[in-house]
Amino acid sequence: MPLPLAGIRVVDCSAVISGPLATTLLADQGADVIKVEPPGSGDVLRAVGSSRGGMSGLFHVVNRGKRSIALNLANETGRELLGALAERADVFVQNFRPGVVERMGLGYEDLRRRRPDLVYVSISGFGRRGPYAAQRVYDNVIQTFSGMAAVQREGTEPRPLRQLACDKITALTAAQAITAALLDRALGRGGRHVEVSMLDASIAFLWPDAGADHTLLGEGIAHQPTIGSRYSLMRLADGWASITVLTDAEFQGFCRAVDRPEVAEDSRFQTVAARLSNLPALAQLLTGDIAEAMGKLTREEALTRFGAEDVPCGVVRELDELPDDPQVRENGTFVERAHPLCGPLREPRPAARFGAEPLAPAGPAPALGEHTDAILAELGAGSRISQLRTDGVIS
């Protein structure tokens, strides 16, 4: 069965995480993605993180399955070649700061004249206009502006997420928008300019639950803490667990699992409403006798006990434990293979299934300019390759 995006060509003129990860999701689903990089150093992500053979593992996971052309966009001929690539593409993705591509003659209106039904994607930190639009942006900056750091507050201090959450959220948002625009085009409505800002994507991701107490406006609101604000971890004999007890049946099962069934019979805790009205007393129990009982359980004992009572329970897995988790093994989440430069590596397969069997990850991330000559030959510029290299247009 063909992959869902087989036959779709994407020119990826983005760098770092937000754009490249979005187009890697498309490559995993069958798209032909051409990664455009500057000669010499290429995408800065090639050198970020643990590496071997001159390529970081991070770069591979964010750019697998692509072809690379090293093209100097400071050169007029380089820009003309990029325009020719876009003319033969279905999707063009860029994450330069607002205004840069227009000054290079590679903006939406410029490329639409060459390919009227092109799906043109602009990814930015804050959007095209506004007081922050021209600011240089990385993930941590958007975490502060979007409310992410505030939601992670410990006591009075906001905290960052220890991952590039806003970059990845933006990538997922962009990939979904691209496929929606391709469907729109297939229905005969032509191309579109898709714009995604990291700020907008991150707030939209955060808001449904973390912003729940700020959604309803005006008077007469019965305020409650947000769902996520109640999350906490409980110490076990050999690690940590997270348990959610919402319904009365779950609370009763929880009490039985920790050998305290009498707590469920206490009138202060018999119903959801009663527990919400007596949170301080419940918290005292959870940090006292019940915490002591939890501390005697191993992770496997906790999973067995709470699972038997149909109580939602998760135990903290360290990253090096994930491949051996029985559910992760059953899902076939991880794939191991050898990269021509990086050597042996482990990575997650594409998460979405399009049938009984999971998709395999797309091919290895390319070396810088690995496919330059082949791509230029496809453009009909094969006879110019030597001169273009001499002129510094390609490498």
mmCIF file of C-alpha atoms in Angstrom:
data_model
loop_
_atom_site.group_PDB
_atom_site.id
_atom_site.type_symbol
_atom_site.label_atom_id
_atom_site.label_comp_id
_atom_site.label_asym_id
_atom_site.label_seq_id
_atom_site.Cartn_x
_atom_site.Cartn_y
_atom_site.Cartn_z
ATOM 1 C CA MET A 1 0.000 0.000 0.000
ATOM 2 C CA PRO A 2 1.471 3.435 -0.935
ATOM 3 C CA LEU A 3 2.314 5.787 1.894
ATOM 4 C CA PRO A 4 -0.325 8.523 2.416
ATOM 5 C CA LEU A 5 1.836 11.385 1.079
ATOM 6 C CA ALA A 6 3.583 9.493 -1.725
ATOM 7 C CA GLY A 7 3.929 11.795 -4.743
ATOM 8 C CA ILE A 8 3.982 14.995 -2.676
ATOM 9 C CA ARG A 9 7.174 17.062 -2.958
ATOM 10 C CA VAL A 10 8.181 19.432 -0.166
ATOM 11 C CA VAL A 11 10.949 22.041 -0.296
ATOM 12 C CA ASP A 12 12.103 22.550 3.277
ATOM 13 C CA CYS A 13 13.925 25.844 3.655
ATOM 14 C CA SER A 14 13.673 25.804 7.467
ATOM 15 C CA ALA A 15 16.202 25.133 10.207
ATOM 16 C CA VAL A 16 16.517 23.926 13.811
ATOM 17 C CA ILE A 17 13.303 22.199 15.092
ATOM 18 C CA SER A 18 9.888 23.689 14.288
ATOM 19 C CA GLY A 19 10.040 23.515 10.476
ATOM 20 C CA PRO A 20 12.336 20.504 10.065
ATOM 21 C CA LEU A 21 10.336 18.306 12.449
ATOM 22 C CA ALA A 22 7.103 19.232 10.657
ATOM 23 C CA THR A 23 8.548 18.160 7.310
ATOM 24 C CA THR A 24 10.050 14.991 8.790
ATOM 25 C CA LEU A 25 6.539 13.963 9.809
ATOM 26 C CA LEU A 26 5.599 14.416 6.134
ATOM 27 C CA ALA A 27 8.655 12.429 5.007
ATOM 28 C CA ASP A 28 7.698 9.589 7.353
ATOM 29 C CA GLN A 29 4.325 9.534 5.584
ATOM 30 C CA GLY A 30 5.872 9.297 2.129
ATOM 31 C CA ALA A 31 6.578 12.856 0.968
ATOM 32 C CA ASP A 32 9.754 13.626 -0.991
ATOM 33 C CA VAL A 33 11.331 16.328 1.191
ATOM 34 C CA ILE A 34 14.239 18.375 -0.123
ATOM 35 C CA LYS A 35 16.144 20.085 2.686
ATOM 36 C CA VAL A 36 17.824 23.326 1.619
ATOM 37 C CA GLU A 37 20.892 24.213 3.715
ATOM 38 C CA PRO A 38 23.668 26.788 3.486
ATOM 39 C CA PRO A 39 26.987 25.442 2.186
ATOM 40 C CA GLY A 40 29.732 24.958 4.741
ATOM 41 C CA SER A 41 28.024 24.388 8.080
ATOM 42 C CA GLY A 42 24.472 23.537 7.042
ATOM 43 C CA ASP A 43 21.655 23.531 9.582
ATOM 44 C CA VAL A 44 23.118 24.428 12.995
ATOM 45 C CA LEU A 45 21.312 21.429 14.471
ATOM 46 C CA ARG A 46 23.861 19.147 12.818
ATOM 47 C CA ALA A 47 26.268 20.088 15.610
ATOM 48 C CA VAL A 48 23.830 20.235 18.555
ATOM 49 C CA GLY A 49 23.666 17.343 21.005
ATOM 50 C CA SER A 50 25.414 13.991 21.202
ATOM 51 C CA SER A 51 27.021 13.150 17.875
ATOM 52 C CA ARG A 52 29.093 10.604 16.013
ATOM 53 C CA GLY A 53 30.519 10.685 12.527
ATOM 54 C CA GLY A 54 29.895 14.422 12.234
ATOM 55 C CA MET A 55 26.114 14.292 12.778
ATOM 56 C CA SER A 56 24.084 14.640 15.963
ATOM 57 C CA GLY A 57 21.380 12.172 16.873
ATOM 58 C CA LEU A 58 19.015 15.108 17.279
ATOM 59 C CA PHE A 59 19.613 16.228 13.698
ATOM 60 C CA HIS A 60 18.915 12.732 12.402
ATOM 61 C CA VAL A 61 15.593 12.327 14.220
ATOM 62 C CA VAL A 62 14.409 15.782 13.107
ATOM 63 C CA ASN A 63 15.565 15.362 9.483
ATOM 64 C CA ARG A 64 15.294 11.686 8.631
ATOM 65 C CA GLY A 65 14.027 10.721 5.214
ATOM 66 C CA LYS A 66 15.061 13.929 3.443
ATOM 67 C CA ARG A 67 17.360 14.802 0.580
ATOM 68 C CA SER A 68 19.839 17.647 1.140
ATOM 69 C CA ILE A 69 20.946 20.343 -1.264
ATOM 70 C CA ALA A 70 23.603 22.839 -0.142
ATOM 71 C CA LEU A 71 22.532 26.113 -1.730
ATOM 72 C CA ASN A 72 23.894 29.602 -1.123
ATOM 73 C CA LEU A 73 20.873 31.878 -0.823
ATOM 74 C CA ALA A 74 23.070 34.949 -0.473
ATOM 75 C CA ASN A 75 23.801 34.427 -4.169
ATOM 76 C CA GLU A 76 21.261 35.512 -6.776
ATOM 77 C CA THR A 77 21.761 32.309 -8.745
ATOM 78 C CA GLY A 78 21.179 30.294 -5.577
ATOM 79 C CA ARG A 79 17.893 32.089 -4.997
ATOM 80 C CA GLU A 80 16.871 31.477 -8.604
ATOM 81 C CA LEU A 81 17.579 27.747 -8.205
ATOM 82 C CA LEU A 82 15.472 27.682 -5.044
ATOM 83 C CA GLY A 83 12.645 29.344 -6.966
ATOM 84 C CA ALA A 84 12.965 26.662 -9.620
ATOM 85 C CA LEU A 85 12.739 23.986 -6.924
ATOM 86 C CA ALA A 86 9.605 25.596 -5.496
ATOM 87 C CA GLU A 87 8.095 25.725 -8.986
ATOM 88 C CA ARG A 88 8.196 21.913 -9.055
ATOM 89 C CA ALA A 89 7.030 21.432 -5.465
ATOM 90 C CA ASP A 90 3.685 21.038 -3.764
ATOM 91 C CA VAL A 91 4.766 22.560 -0.438
ATOM 92 C CA PHE A 92 7.368 25.184 0.484
ATOM 93 C CA VAL A 93 8.307 25.619 4.159
ATOM 94 C CA GLN A 94 10.418 28.402 5.669
ATOM 95 C CA ASN A 95 11.022 29.721 9.185
ATOM 96 C CA PHE A 96 13.113 32.821 8.558
ATOM 97 C CA ARG A 97 12.211 35.872 10.608
ATOM 98 C CA PRO A 98 9.336 37.883 9.076
ATOM 99 C CA GLY A 99 10.415 39.976 6.097
ATOM 100 C CA VAL A 100 13.581 38.022 5.235
ATOM 101 C CA VAL A 101 12.167 35.861 2.433
ATOM 102 C CA GLU A 102 10.396 38.864 0.903
ATOM 103 C CA ARG A 103 13.706 40.718 0.717
ATOM 104 C CA MET A 104 15.230 37.678 -0.997
ATOM 105 C CA GLY A 105 12.421 37.550 -3.555
ATOM 106 C CA LEU A 106 11.205 34.223 -2.146
ATOM 107 C CA GLY A 107 8.021 35.332 -0.368
ATOM 108 C CA TYR A 108 4.582 33.853 -0.910
ATOM 109 C CA GLU A 109 3.603 36.250 -3.687
ATOM 110 C CA ASP A 110 6.945 35.695 -5.466
ATOM 111 C CA LEU A 111 6.656 31.907 -5.489
ATOM 112 C CA ARG A 112 2.919 31.875 -6.152
ATOM 113 C CA ARG A 113 3.609 33.549 -9.482
ATOM 114 C CA ARG A 114 5.794 30.576 -10.373
ATOM 115 C CA ARG A 115 3.501 27.907 -8.863
ATOM 116 C CA PRO A 116 -0.056 29.226 -8.358
ATOM 117 C CA ASP A 117 -1.268 26.198 -6.383
ATOM 118 C CA LEU A 118 1.735 26.057 -4.065
ATOM 119 C CA VAL A 119 1.103 25.458 -0.360
ATOM 120 C CA TYR A 120 3.468 28.012 1.160
ATOM 121 C CA VAL A 121 4.195 27.682 4.895
ATOM 122 C CA SER A 122 5.671 30.430 7.074
ATOM 123 C CA ILE A 123 6.667 29.475 10.611
ATOM 124 C CA SER A 124 7.697 32.288 12.954
ATOM 125 C CA GLY A 125 8.196 32.950 16.624
ATOM 126 C CA PHE A 126 5.518 35.571 17.183
ATOM 127 C CA GLY A 127 3.784 36.128 13.861
ATOM 128 C CA ARG A 128 4.211 38.451 10.900
ATOM 129 C CA ARG A 129 3.415 41.684 12.745
ATOM 130 C CA GLY A 130 3.524 43.041 16.286
ATOM 131 C CA PRO A 131 5.993 44.374 18.849
ATOM 132 C CA TYR A 132 7.934 41.093 19.100
ATOM 133 C CA ALA A 133 7.755 40.008 15.445
ATOM 134 C CA ALA A 134 11.386 40.817 14.594
ATOM 135 C CA GLN A 135 12.815 39.280 17.776
ATOM 136 C CA ARG A 136 15.138 36.283 17.483
ATOM 137 C CA VAL A 137 13.413 33.299 19.068
ATOM 138 C CA TYR A 138 14.226 29.929 20.564
ATOM 139 C CA ASP A 139 11.945 27.519 22.381
ATOM 140 C CA ASN A 140 12.697 28.837 25.880
ATOM 141 C CA VAL A 141 11.664 32.350 24.851
ATOM 142 C CA ILE A 142 8.235 31.144 23.719
ATOM 143 C CA GLN A 143 7.851 29.090 26.901
ATOM 144 C CA THR A 144 8.019 32.329 28.874
ATOM 145 C CA PHE A 145 5.641 34.338 26.685
ATOM 146 C CA SER A 146 3.077 31.571 26.140
ATOM 147 C CA GLY A 147 2.366 30.743 29.794
ATOM 148 C CA MET A 148 4.170 27.400 29.669
ATOM 149 C CA ALA A 149 6.729 28.427 32.287
ATOM 150 C CA ALA A 150 4.026 29.938 34.505
ATOM 151 C CA VAL A 151 1.981 26.726 34.473
ATOM 152 C CA GLN A 152 5.059 24.718 35.524
ATOM 153 C CA ARG A 153 5.415 26.922 38.614
ATOM 154 C CA GLU A 154 6.908 25.280 41.730
ATOM 155 C CA GLY A 155 5.746 27.352 44.682
ATOM 156 C CA THR A 156 6.193 30.959 43.656
ATOM 157 C CA GLU A 157 8.791 30.346 40.918
ATOM 158 C CA PRO A 158 7.904 29.669 37.281
ATOM 159 C CA ARG A 159 9.840 26.787 35.736
ATOM 160 C CA PRO A 160 10.735 25.840 32.171
ATOM 161 C CA LEU A 161 9.920 22.474 30.663
ATOM 162 C CA ARG A 162 13.181 20.586 30.196
ATOM 163 C CA GLN A 163 12.478 19.933 26.539
ATOM 164 C CA LEU A 164 11.792 21.892 23.362
ATOM 165 C CA ALA A 165 8.047 21.691 23.873
ATOM 166 C CA CYS A 166 7.044 24.826 21.953
ATOM 167 C CA ASP A 167 9.159 23.865 18.935
ATOM 168 C CA LYS A 168 7.572 20.421 18.815
ATOM 169 C CA ILE A 169 4.042 21.736 19.365
ATOM 170 C CA THR A 170 4.584 24.135 16.463
ATOM 171 C CA ALA A 171 5.881 21.315 14.271
ATOM 172 C CA LEU A 172 2.806 19.194 14.949
ATOM 173 C CA THR A 173 0.516 22.161 14.291
ATOM 174 C CA ALA A 174 2.301 22.986 11.034
ATOM 175 C CA ALA A 175 2.241 19.386 9.785
ATOM 176 C CA GLN A 176 -1.502 19.141 10.380
ATOM 177 C CA ALA A 177 -2.091 22.491 8.677
ATOM 178 C CA ILE A 178 -0.016 21.417 5.677
ATOM 179 C CA THR A 179 -2.036 18.255 5.145
ATOM 180 C CA ALA A 180 -5.263 20.262 5.537
ATOM 181 C CA ALA A 181 -4.049 22.723 2.885
ATOM 182 C CA LEU A 182 -3.097 19.854 0.568
ATOM 183 C CA LEU A 183 -6.597 18.403 0.968
ATOM 184 C CA ASP A 184 -8.059 21.842 0.253
ATOM 185 C CA ARG A 185 -5.984 22.018 -2.932
ATOM 186 C CA ALA A 186 -7.018 18.491 -3.954
ATOM 187 C CA LEU A 187 -10.646 19.631 -3.662
ATOM 188 C CA GLY A 188 -9.948 22.282 -6.276
ATOM 189 C CA ARG A 189 -9.522 25.369 -4.111
ATOM 190 C CA GLY A 190 -5.903 26.086 -5.056
ATOM 191 C CA GLY A 191 -2.855 26.820 -2.946
ATOM 192 C CA ARG A 192 -2.664 28.747 0.302
ATOM 193 C CA HIS A 193 -0.305 30.704 2.490
ATOM 194 C CA VAL A 194 -0.252 28.845 5.819
ATOM 195 C CA GLU A 195 1.141 30.895 8.724
ATOM 196 C CA VAL A 196 1.963 29.346 12.100
ATOM 197 C CA SER A 197 3.565 31.224 14.972
ATOM 198 C CA MET A 198 5.178 29.378 17.857
ATOM 199 C CA LEU A 199 3.371 31.703 20.279
ATOM 200 C CA ASP A 200 -0.084 30.969 18.838
ATOM 201 C CA ALA A 201 0.524 27.216 18.594
ATOM 202 C CA SER A 202 1.820 27.007 22.150
ATOM 203 C CA ILE A 203 -1.034 29.023 23.684
ATOM 204 C CA ALA A 204 -3.586 26.957 21.747
ATOM 205 C CA PHE A 205 -1.963 23.782 23.075
ATOM 206 C CA LEU A 206 -1.812 25.072 26.643
ATOM 207 C CA TRP A 207 -5.270 26.613 26.906
ATOM 208 C CA PRO A 208 -7.888 23.809 26.956
ATOM 209 C CA ASP A 209 -6.803 22.503 30.367
ATOM 210 C CA ALA A 210 -4.214 24.882 31.829
ATOM 211 C CA GLY A 211 -6.326 27.896 30.852
ATOM 212 C CA ALA A 212 -9.606 26.375 31.982
ATOM 213 C CA ASP A 213 -10.049 28.823 34.862
ATOM 214 C CA HIS A 214 -9.565 31.727 32.440
ATOM 215 C CA THR A 215 -11.993 30.590 29.733
ATOM 216 C CA LEU A 216 -15.296 31.662 31.310
ATOM 217 C CA LEU A 217 -15.695 35.417 31.677
ATOM 218 C CA GLY A 218 -17.964 37.475 33.900
ATOM 219 C CA GLU A 219 -19.728 36.651 37.147
ATOM 220 C CA GLY A 220 -21.282 33.500 38.620
ATOM 221 C CA ILE A 221 -18.388 31.160 37.915
ATOM 222 C CA ALA A 222 -17.760 28.210 40.254
ATOM 223 C CA HIS A 223 -13.952 28.308 40.126
ATOM 224 C CA GLN A 224 -11.957 25.111 40.436
ATOM 225 C CA PRO A 225 -8.222 24.409 40.239
ATOM 226 C CA THR A 226 -7.125 23.228 36.802
ATOM 227 C CA ILE A 227 -6.812 19.485 36.313
ATOM 228 C CA GLY A 228 -3.065 19.593 35.775
ATOM 229 C CA SER A 229 -2.462 21.659 38.907
ATOM 230 C CA ARG A 230 -3.465 18.621 40.975
ATOM 231 C CA TYR A 231 -0.843 16.382 39.412
ATOM 232 C CA SER A 232 1.849 15.179 41.749
ATOM 233 C CA LEU A 233 4.109 12.181 42.219
ATOM 234 C CA MET A 234 4.084 9.768 45.133
ATOM 235 C CA ARG A 235 7.301 8.161 46.307
ATOM 236 C CA LEU A 236 7.584 4.380 46.058
ATOM 237 C CA ALA A 237 10.200 2.007 47.438
ATOM 238 C CA ASP A 238 12.105 2.039 44.143
ATOM 239 C CA GLY A 239 10.825 5.124 42.317
ATOM 240 C CA TRP A 240 7.748 7.255 41.821
ATOM 241 C CA ALA A 241 4.118 6.886 40.759
ATOM 242 C CA SER A 242 1.365 9.157 39.507
ATOM 243 C CA ILE A 243 -2.191 8.192 40.358
ATOM 244 C CA THR A 244 -5.434 9.889 39.358
ATOM 245 C CA VAL A 245 -8.510 9.301 41.499
ATOM 246 C CA LEU A 246 -11.585 11.065 40.136
ATOM 247 C CA THR A 247 -14.690 8.901 40.540
ATOM 248 C CA ASP A 248 -15.977 7.465 43.793
ATOM 249 C CA ALA A 249 -15.206 3.935 42.557
ATOM 250 C CA GLU A 250 -11.618 4.928 41.831
ATOM 251 C CA PHE A 251 -11.225 6.463 45.287
ATOM 252 C CA GLN A 252 -12.579 3.337 46.932
ATOM 253 C CA GLY A 253 -10.223 1.192 44.864
ATOM 254 C CA PHE A 254 -7.298 3.419 45.773
ATOM 255 C CA CYS A 255 -8.041 3.048 49.492
ATOM 256 C CA ARG A 256 -8.244 -0.728 49.183
ATOM 257 C CA ALA A 257 -4.955 -0.834 47.252
ATOM 258 C CA VAL A 258 -3.114 0.938 50.081
ATOM 259 C CA ASP A 259 -4.860 -1.160 52.747
ATOM 260 C CA ARG A 260 -6.898 1.753 54.075
ATOM 261 C CA PRO A 261 -10.488 0.851 53.074
ATOM 262 C CA GLU A 262 -11.861 2.717 56.079
ATOM 263 C CA VAL A 263 -10.815 6.043 54.545
ATOM 264 C CA ALA A 264 -13.342 5.552 51.751
ATOM 265 C CA GLU A 265 -16.078 5.173 54.383
ATOM 266 C CA ASP A 266 -15.241 8.509 56.013
ATOM 267 C CA SER A 267 -18.149 10.887 55.294
ATOM 268 C CA ARG A 268 -15.638 13.604 54.352
ATOM 269 C CA PHE A 269 -14.390 11.523 51.416
ATOM 270 C CA GLN A 270 -17.311 9.373 50.280
ATOM 271 C CA THR A 271 -18.238 11.465 47.234
ATOM 272 C CA VAL A 272 -16.504 13.705 44.724
ATOM 273 C CA ALA A 273 -18.253 16.750 46.204
ATOM 274 C CA ALA A 274 -17.267 15.783 49.737
ATOM 275 C CA ARG A 275 -13.630 15.282 48.770
ATOM 276 C CA LEU A 276 -13.507 18.643 47.015
ATOM 277 C CA SER A 277 -14.931 20.267 50.144
ATOM 278 C CA ASN A 278 -12.331 18.598 52.362
ATOM 279 C CA LEU A 279 -9.170 18.875 50.288
ATOM 280 C CA PRO A 280 -6.928 19.964 53.207
ATOM 281 C CA ALA A 281 -7.897 16.904 55.253
ATOM 282 C CA LEU A 282 -7.467 14.643 52.237
ATOM 283 C CA ALA A 283 -4.074 16.170 51.470
ATOM 284 C CA GLN A 284 -2.979 15.513 55.044
ATOM 285 C CA LEU A 285 -3.832 11.835 54.645
ATOM 286 C CA LEU A 286 -2.098 11.597 51.278
ATOM 287 C CA THR A 287 1.111 13.078 52.671
ATOM 288 C CA GLY A 288 0.906 11.114 55.929
ATOM 289 C CA ASP A 289 -0.302 7.552 56.471
ATOM 290 C CA ILE A 290 -1.087 6.860 52.832
ATOM 291 C CA ALA A 291 2.266 8.225 51.682
ATOM 292 C CA GLU A 292 3.943 5.895 54.157
ATOM 293 C CA ALA A 293 2.014 2.927 52.742
ATOM 294 C CA MET A 294 2.902 3.916 49.185
ATOM 295 C CA GLY A 295 6.549 4.145 50.127
ATOM 296 C CA LYS A 296 6.606 0.436 50.869
ATOM 297 C CA LEU A 297 5.451 -0.568 47.392
ATOM 298 C CA THR A 298 7.764 -1.202 44.459
ATOM 299 C CA ARG A 299 6.815 0.111 41.033
ATOM 300 C CA GLU A 300 5.681 -3.308 39.866
ATOM 301 C CA GLU A 301 3.678 -3.863 43.050
ATOM 302 C CA ALA A 302 1.986 -0.500 42.597
ATOM 303 C CA LEU A 303 1.059 -1.305 38.989
ATOM 304 C CA THR A 304 -0.335 -4.668 40.044
ATOM 305 C CA ARG A 305 -2.315 -3.387 43.051
ATOM 306 C CA PHE A 306 -3.834 -0.327 41.425
ATOM 307 C CA GLY A 307 -4.405 -2.133 38.155
ATOM 308 C CA ALA A 308 -6.397 -4.800 39.993
ATOM 309 C CA GLU A 309 -8.595 -2.045 41.450
ATOM 310 C CA ASP A 310 -9.004 -0.319 38.054
ATOM 311 C CA VAL A 311 -7.293 2.810 39.389
ATOM 312 C CA PRO A 312 -5.277 4.842 36.821
ATOM 313 C CA CYS A 313 -1.626 4.499 37.823
ATOM 314 C CA GLY A 314 1.628 5.229 36.073
ATOM 315 C CA VAL A 315 5.168 4.717 37.284
ATOM 316 C CA VAL A 316 8.046 6.966 36.310
ATOM 317 C CA ARG A 317 10.238 5.350 33.662
ATOM 318 C CA GLU A 318 13.711 6.697 33.072
ATOM 319 C CA LEU A 319 14.566 7.232 29.406
ATOM 320 C CA ASP A 320 16.955 4.281 29.341
ATOM 321 C CA GLU A 321 14.149 2.066 30.671
ATOM 322 C CA LEU A 322 11.613 2.966 27.988
ATOM 323 C CA PRO A 323 12.705 0.435 25.336
ATOM 324 C CA ASP A 324 12.215 -2.412 27.818
ATOM 325 C CA ASP A 325 8.784 -1.341 29.057
ATOM 326 C CA PRO A 326 6.412 -4.180 28.113
ATOM 327 C CA GLN A 327 3.807 -1.868 26.555
ATOM 328 C CA VAL A 328 6.435 0.012 24.553
ATOM 329 C CA ARG A 329 7.788 -3.325 23.300
ATOM 330 C CA GLU A 330 4.297 -4.505 22.385
ATOM 331 C CA ASN A 331 3.650 -1.305 20.446
ATOM 332 C CA GLY A 332 6.938 -1.592 18.582
ATOM 333 C CA THR A 333 7.557 2.044 19.446
ATOM 334 C CA PHE A 334 11.328 1.976 18.994
ATOM 335 C CA VAL A 335 13.301 1.005 15.909
ATOM 336 C CA GLU A 336 17.018 0.263 15.830
ATOM 337 C CA ARG A 337 19.096 0.637 12.686
ATOM 338 C CA ALA A 338 22.481 1.772 11.426
ATOM 339 C CA HIS A 339 23.012 5.275 10.019
ATOM 340 C CA PRO A 340 25.770 5.704 7.381
ATOM 341 C CA LEU A 341 27.386 8.483 9.454
ATOM 342 C CA CYS A 342 26.024 8.146 12.993
ATOM 343 C CA GLY A 343 26.283 4.382 13.199
ATOM 344 C CA PRO A 344 23.832 2.336 15.278
ATOM 345 C CA LEU A 345 20.927 4.298 16.683
ATOM 346 C CA ARG A 346 17.529 3.916 18.313
ATOM 347 C CA GLU A 347 14.552 6.136 17.487
ATOM 348 C CA PRO A 348 10.764 6.090 17.732
ATOM 349 C CA ARG A 349 8.832 5.025 14.666
ATOM 350 C CA PRO A 350 6.102 7.312 13.289
ATOM 351 C CA ALA A 351 3.339 7.391 15.891
ATOM 352 C CA ALA A 352 0.347 7.244 13.522
ATOM 353 C CA ARG A 353 -0.686 3.948 11.945
ATOM 354 C CA PHE A 354 -2.401 3.776 8.557
ATOM 355 C CA GLY A 355 -3.438 0.150 8.756
ATOM 356 C CA ALA A 356 -2.521 -2.905 10.769
ATOM 357 C CA GLU A 357 1.220 -2.445 10.495
ATOM 358 C CA PRO A 358 3.069 0.646 11.784
ATOM 359 C CA LEU A 359 5.046 2.845 9.411
ATOM 360 C CA ALA A 360 8.795 2.464 9.447
ATOM 361 C CA PRO A 361 10.804 5.656 9.972
ATOM 362 C CA ALA A 362 11.838 7.325 6.734
ATOM 363 C CA GLY A 363 15.418 6.921 5.530
ATOM 364 C CA PRO A 364 18.495 8.305 7.277
ATOM 365 C CA ALA A 365 19.040 12.031 7.682
ATOM 366 C CA PRO A 366 21.244 13.209 4.807
ATOM 367 C CA ALA A 367 24.822 14.409 4.862
ATOM 368 C CA LEU A 368 25.123 18.107 4.025
ATOM 369 C CA GLY A 369 24.596 18.523 0.279
ATOM 370 C CA GLU A 370 24.453 14.757 -0.227
ATOM 371 C CA HIS A 371 21.881 15.057 -3.002
ATOM 372 C CA THR A 372 22.865 18.412 -4.492
ATOM 373 C CA ASP A 373 23.982 17.034 -7.853
ATOM 374 C CA ALA A 374 21.002 14.721 -8.252
ATOM 375 C CA ILE A 375 18.490 17.459 -7.400
ATOM 376 C CA LEU A 376 20.106 19.912 -9.813
ATOM 377 C CA ALA A 377 20.017 17.246 -12.518
ATOM 378 C CA GLU A 378 16.270 16.906 -11.906
ATOM 379 C CA LEU A 379 15.994 20.659 -12.479
ATOM 380 C CA GLY A 380 17.781 20.312 -15.798
ATOM 381 C CA ALA A 381 20.855 22.088 -14.434
ATOM 382 C CA GLY A 382 23.177 19.076 -14.549
ATOM 383 C CA SER A 383 25.485 20.675 -17.098
ATOM 384 C CA ARG A 384 26.014 23.690 -14.808
ATOM 385 C CA ILE A 385 27.035 21.824 -11.673
ATOM 386 C CA SER A 386 30.771 22.336 -12.038
ATOM 387 C CA GLN A 387 30.418 26.083 -12.673
ATOM 388 C CA LEU A 388 27.899 26.505 -9.866
ATOM 389 C CA ARG A 389 30.338 24.860 -7.481
ATOM 390 C CA THR A 390 33.167 27.089 -8.699
ATOM 391 C CA ASP A 391 30.989 30.170 -8.226
ATOM 392 C CA GLY A 392 30.148 29.171 -4.639
ATOM 393 C CA VAL A 393 26.443 28.718 -5.374
ATOM 394 C CA ILE A 394 26.519 25.087 -4.217
ATOM 395 C CA SER A 395 28.932 22.873 -2.344
#
